Coordinates of C-alpha atoms and ligand atoms in Angstrom, one line a residue:
X1 CA 7.5 -4.1 -4.1
X2 CA 7.7 -1.0 -2.0
X3 CA 8.9 2.3 -3.4
X4 CA 11.4 3.6 -0.9
X5 CA 11.4 7.4 -0.5
X6 CA 13.7 9.5 1.8
X7 CA 12.5 12.8 3.1
X8 CA 15.7 14.8 3.4
X9 CA 17.1 18.3 3.9
X10 CA 20.0 19.0 6.1
X11 CA 18.4 22.3 7.1
X12 CA 16.4 22.0 10.3
X13 CA 12.7 22.7 10.7
X14 CA 11.7 22.8 7.0
X15 CA 8.9 20.3 7.3
X16 CA 10.5 16.9 6.8
X17 CA 8.8 15.1 9.7
X18 CA 5.4 16.9 9.0
X19 CA 5.7 15.7 5.4
X20 CA 6.6 12.1 6.3
X21 CA 3.8 11.8 8.8
X22 CA 1.0 13.4 6.7
X23 CA 2.0 11.9 3.4
X24 CA 2.2 8.4 5.0
X25 CA -1.2 8.8 6.7
X26 CA -2.8 10.1 3.5
X27 CA -1.5 7.2 1.4
X28 CA -2.6 4.7 4.1
X29 CA -6.1 6.1 3.8
X30 CA -5.9 5.4 0.1
X31 CA -5.3 1.7 0.9
X32 CA -1.6 1.7 0.4
X33 CA 0.5 -0.3 2.9
X34 CA 3.0 2.2 4.4
X35 CA 6.0 1.8 6.6
X36 CA 7.5 5.0 8.0
X37 CA 11.0 4.9 9.4
X38 CA 12.1 7.5 11.9
X39 CA 15.8 8.1 11.3
X40 CA 16.2 11.1 13.6
X41 CA 17.1 11.0 17.3
X42 CA 14.6 13.8 18.0
X43 CA 11.9 11.2 17.3
X44 CA 9.4 13.8 15.9
X45 CA 7.9 11.3 13.5
X46 CA 7.5 8.7 16.2
X47 CA 5.6 11.1 18.5
X48 CA 3.8 12.6 15.6
X49 CA 2.0 9.3 15.2
X50 CA 1.1 9.3 18.9
X51 CA 3.7 6.6 19.8
X52 CA 4.9 6.9 23.4
X53 CA 8.7 6.5 23.3
X54 CA 8.8 5.2 26.9
X55 CA 6.7 2.2 25.9
X56 CA 9.1 1.1 23.2
X57 CA 11.1 -2.1 23.4
X58 CA 13.2 -1.5 20.3
X59 CA 13.9 1.2 17.8
X60 CA 15.7 1.8 14.5
X61 CA 18.9 2.1 16.5
X62 CA 18.8 -1.7 17.3
X63 CA 18.3 -2.5 13.7
X64 CA 21.1 -0.3 12.4
X65 CA 23.5 -1.8 14.9
X66 CA 22.4 -5.3 13.9
X67 CA 21.0 -6.2 17.4
X68 CA 17.5 -6.7 16.0
X69 CA 15.9 -7.1 12.6
X70 CA 14.0 -4.1 11.3
X71 CA 10.9 -6.2 11.4
X72 CA 11.4 -6.7 15.2
X73 CA 11.2 -2.9 15.7
X74 CA 8.0 -2.2 13.8
X75 CA 5.0 -0.7 15.7
X76 CA 1.5 -0.6 14.3
X77 CA -0.1 2.8 14.5
X78 CA -3.8 3.7 15.1
X79 CA -3.9 5.0 11.5
X80 CA -5.1 3.0 8.6
X81 CA -2.4 0.9 7.0
X82 CA 0.5 2.8 8.6
X83 CA 3.3 1.1 10.6
X84 CA 6.3 2.8 12.1
X85 CA 9.9 2.0 12.9
X86 CA 10.3 4.3 15.8
X87 CA 13.4 6.2 17.0
X88 CA 14.5 7.2 20.5
X89 CA 17.4 9.4 21.8
X90 CA 19.7 6.3 21.6
X91 CA 20.0 7.2 17.9
X92 CA 22.0 10.3 18.8
X93 CA 25.2 8.1 19.2
X94 CA 24.6 6.0 16.1
X95 CA 26.6 8.2 13.7
X96 CA 29.8 7.6 15.7
X97 CA 29.0 3.9 16.4
X98 CA 28.3 3.2 12.7
X99 CA 31.8 4.4 11.6
X100 CA 33.4 1.3 13.0
X101 CA 30.9 -1.2 11.5
X102 CA 31.2 -3.0 8.2
X103 CA 28.9 -1.7 5.4
X104 CA 28.3 1.4 7.5
X105 CA 26.5 3.2 4.7
X106 CA 24.2 0.4 3.6
X107 CA 23.0 -1.1 6.9
X108 CA 19.5 0.4 6.6
X109 CA 19.3 -0.7 2.9
X110 CA 20.1 -4.3 3.8
X111 CA 17.4 -4.3 6.5
X112 CA 14.8 -2.6 4.2
X113 CA 15.4 -5.2 1.4
X114 CA 13.9 -7.9 3.7
X115 CA 10.7 -6.0 4.0
X116 CA 10.1 -4.5 0.6
X117 CA 7.5 -7.0 -0.5
X118 CA 5.3 -6.3 2.5
X119 CA 4.6 -2.6 1.7
X120 CA 3.7 -0.3 -1.1
X121 CA 5.6 2.8 0.2
X122 CA 8.5 3.1 2.7
X123 CA 9.3 6.6 3.9
X124 CA 12.5 7.5 5.8
X125 CA 12.4 10.7 7.8
X126 CA 16.0 12.0 7.9
X127 CA 17.7 14.1 10.6
X128 CA 18.8 17.7 9.9
X129 CA 22.3 16.9 8.8
X130 CA 24.3 15.2 6.0
X131 CA 25.4 12.5 8.5
X132 CA 25.8 8.7 8.1
X133 CA 22.2 8.3 9.0
X134 CA 21.2 10.5 6.0
X135 CA 23.7 8.6 3.8
X136 CA 22.1 5.3 5.0
X137 CA 18.7 6.7 4.0
X138 CA 19.9 7.8 0.6
X139 CA 21.6 4.5 -0.1
X140 CA 18.3 2.7 0.7
X141 CA 16.0 4.9 -1.3
X142 CA 14.6 4.9 -4.8
X143 CA 14.0 8.6 -4.6
X144 CA 14.1 11.7 -2.4
X145 CA 11.5 14.3 -1.4
X146 CA 13.2 17.6 -0.5
X147 CA 11.0 19.8 1.6
X148 CA 12.1 23.4 1.1
X149 CA 11.0 26.4 3.2
X150 CA 10.7 29.4 1.0
X151 CA 13.3 31.6 2.6
X152 CA 16.5 33.4 1.7
X153 CA 19.1 30.7 2.5
X154 CA 17.0 27.8 1.0
X155 CA 19.0 27.6 -2.2
X156 CA 22.4 27.4 -0.6
X157 CA 21.5 24.3 1.3
X158 CA 19.7 22.9 -1.6
X159 CA 22.8 22.7 -3.9
X160 CA 24.8 21.1 -1.2
X161 CA 22.1 18.4 -0.7
X162 CA 21.8 17.8 -4.4
X163 CA 25.6 17.3 -4.6
X164 CA 25.4 14.8 -1.8
X165 CA 22.6 12.9 -3.6
X166 CA 24.8 12.9 -6.8
X167 CA 27.7 11.5 -4.8
X168 CA 25.6 8.7 -3.3
X169 CA 24.3 8.0 -6.8
X170 CA 27.9 7.7 -8.2
X171 CA 29.3 5.6 -5.4
X172 CA 26.5 3.5 -3.9
X173 CA 23.0 3.8 -5.4
X174 CA 22.9 4.4 -9.2
X175 CA 19.1 4.3 -9.3
X176 CA 18.4 7.1 -6.9
X177 CA 16.4 10.0 -8.2
X178 CA 14.8 13.2 -6.9
X179 CA 11.1 12.6 -6.5
X180 CA 10.5 16.3 -6.1
X181 CA 11.3 19.5 -4.3
X182 CA 8.3 20.4 -2.1
X183 CA 7.7 24.0 -1.1
X184 CA 6.5 24.1 2.5
X185 CA 5.2 26.8 4.9
X186 CA 4.3 28.8 1.8
X187 CA 3.0 32.3 2.4
X188 CA 1.9 33.9 -0.8
X189 CA 1.7 37.3 0.8
X190 CA 5.5 37.5 1.0
X191 CA 7.5 38.7 -2.0
X192 CA 10.5 36.6 -1.0
X193 CA 8.4 33.4 -1.2
X194 CA 7.7 34.1 -4.9
X195 CA 11.3 34.8 -5.6
X196 CA 12.5 31.6 -4.0
X197 CA 9.9 29.5 -5.9
X198 CA 10.8 31.1 -9.2
X199 CA 14.5 30.6 -8.6
X200 CA 14.2 26.9 -7.6
X201 CA 11.9 26.3 -10.6
X202 CA 14.5 27.9 -12.9
X203 CA 17.3 25.6 -11.6
X204 CA 15.1 22.4 -11.3
X205 CA 12.4 22.8 -13.9
X206 CA 11.0 19.3 -13.8
X207 CA 11.7 18.5 -10.2
X208 CA 9.3 20.6 -8.2
X209 CA 6.0 19.2 -7.0
X210 CA 2.9 21.0 -8.3
X211 CA 1.4 20.7 -4.8
X212 CA 2.6 23.5 -2.5
X213 CA 2.2 23.2 1.3
X214 CA 0.9 26.4 2.9
X215 CA 1.8 27.7 6.3
X216 CA -1.1 26.4 8.4
X217 CA -1.5 26.4 12.1
X218 CA -3.4 23.1 12.1
X219 CA -0.2 21.3 10.8
X220 CA 1.8 22.6 13.8
X221 CA -1.0 21.8 16.3
X222 CA -1.6 18.2 15.2
X223 CA 1.7 16.6 16.6
X224 CA 0.9 17.7 20.1
X225 CA -2.2 15.6 19.9
X226 CA -0.3 12.6 18.5
X227 CA -2.3 12.8 15.3
X228 CA -1.3 13.4 11.6
X229 CA -3.1 16.6 10.5
X230 CA -5.0 14.6 7.8
X231 CA -6.8 12.9 10.8
X232 CA -6.7 15.9 13.3
X233 CA -8.4 18.4 11.0
X234 CA -9.3 16.9 7.6
X235 CA -10.8 20.1 6.3
X236 CA -7.8 22.3 7.1
X237 CA -5.7 23.8 4.2
X238 CA -2.7 21.9 5.6
X239 CA -4.4 18.5 5.6
X240 CA -5.9 19.1 2.1
X241 CA -2.5 20.0 0.7
X242 CA -1.0 16.8 2.0
X243 CA -3.9 14.8 0.5
X244 CA -3.1 16.5 -2.8
X245 CA 0.5 15.6 -2.4
X246 CA -0.4 11.9 -1.9
X247 CA -2.4 12.0 -5.2
X248 CA 0.6 13.6 -6.9
X249 CA 2.9 10.9 -5.6
X250 CA 0.5 8.2 -6.8
X251 CA 0.5 9.7 -10.3
X252 CA 4.3 9.7 -10.3
X253 CA 4.3 5.9 -9.6
X254 CA 1.8 5.4 -12.4
X255 CA 3.9 7.3 -14.9
X256 CA 7.0 5.4 -13.9
X257 CA 5.2 2.1 -14.3
X258 CA 4.1 3.1 -17.8
X259 CA 7.6 4.2 -18.8
X260 CA 9.0 0.8 -17.6
X261 CA 6.4 -1.3 -19.4
Ligands
LIG301 N1 3.2 23.9 6.6 C1 3.4 24.2 7.9 N2 2.7 25.3 8.5 C2 2.9 25.6 9.8 N3 3.8 24.9 10.6 C3 4.4 23.9 10.1 C4 4.3 23.5 8.7 N4 5.1 22.4 8.5 C5 5.8 22.2 9.7 N5 5.4 23.0 10.6 C6 5.9 23.1 12.0 O1 7.2 23.6 11.9 C7 8.1 22.9 12.8 C8 9.1 22.1 12.0 O2 8.5 21.2 11.2 P1 9.1 19.7 11.1 O3 9.4 19.1 12.4 O4 8.2 18.9 10.2 O5 10.5 20.0 10.3 P2 11.7 19.1 10.2 O6 12.4 19.5 8.9 O7 11.4 17.7 10.4 O8 12.6 19.5 11.4 P3 14.0 18.9 12.0 O9 15.0 19.3 11.0 O10 14.2 19.4 13.3 O11 13.8 17.4 12.0 C9 7.2 22.0 13.6 O12 6.8 22.6 14.8 C10 6.0 21.8 12.7 O13 4.8 21.5 13.4
LIG302 MG1 12.2 16.2 11.6

């Protein structure tokens, strides 16, 4: 059964989509069957995998509104073992449209349940807001990866996000956990970077990933070629850091399996 992981932070431009694309591609290379769901109207995850939005028949929007099953919307990518549920700008209206529907917070969860046996990992790339789309992702997930850019306001947004995760845990999804806080766009030359890392580790001692993603220009170039960086430039620091993150995620799954047995 797939482990479902949301990649969430209501702050924009912190590396959510970059993380979802590269982590999925790296796990796919390790033989894991991965489904990546784009739950953001910007569609950066969709284009990051080289999928042309104009060519799409259906998207995550159709599945959320119940017009299609999630499985009808899946597109195979050119990358080993990775499939995508794409998104288009249609999704921009979904937050309002969902309000009127039954089970508005658990529509994605119900769809994902039908597919869980076909994958090892399902990632959901969230939009930069604490909207109903993000709530749907949190309700559907076993855990959350929180990418965090090491900057001054990072902590403010983080406590709000953690409160939202706790709320979803109390009301809808008692099993949800934080998989880890991921430091992104790390620049060790900046004093502020170290302060933010120390502060976050103090507040969340066992919840930060060991792997840290450096600021790396190859990571920002890769999407314009429609390639995950782990394919675009395997030797780059950015690609190697996401390969290390994939190994760390695999080690988490092993630990959990041991603690359950
Ligand atoms: N480690 C990195 N080093 C350099 N550039 C990066 C890195 N991670 C992401 N970027 C670039 O920063 C920008 C924002 O990244 P990304 O789109 O992954 O963030 P996001 O959190 O998904 O944004 P949004 O909130 O808009 O969905 C992109 O142009 C991306 O290519
Ligand atoms: Mg994004």
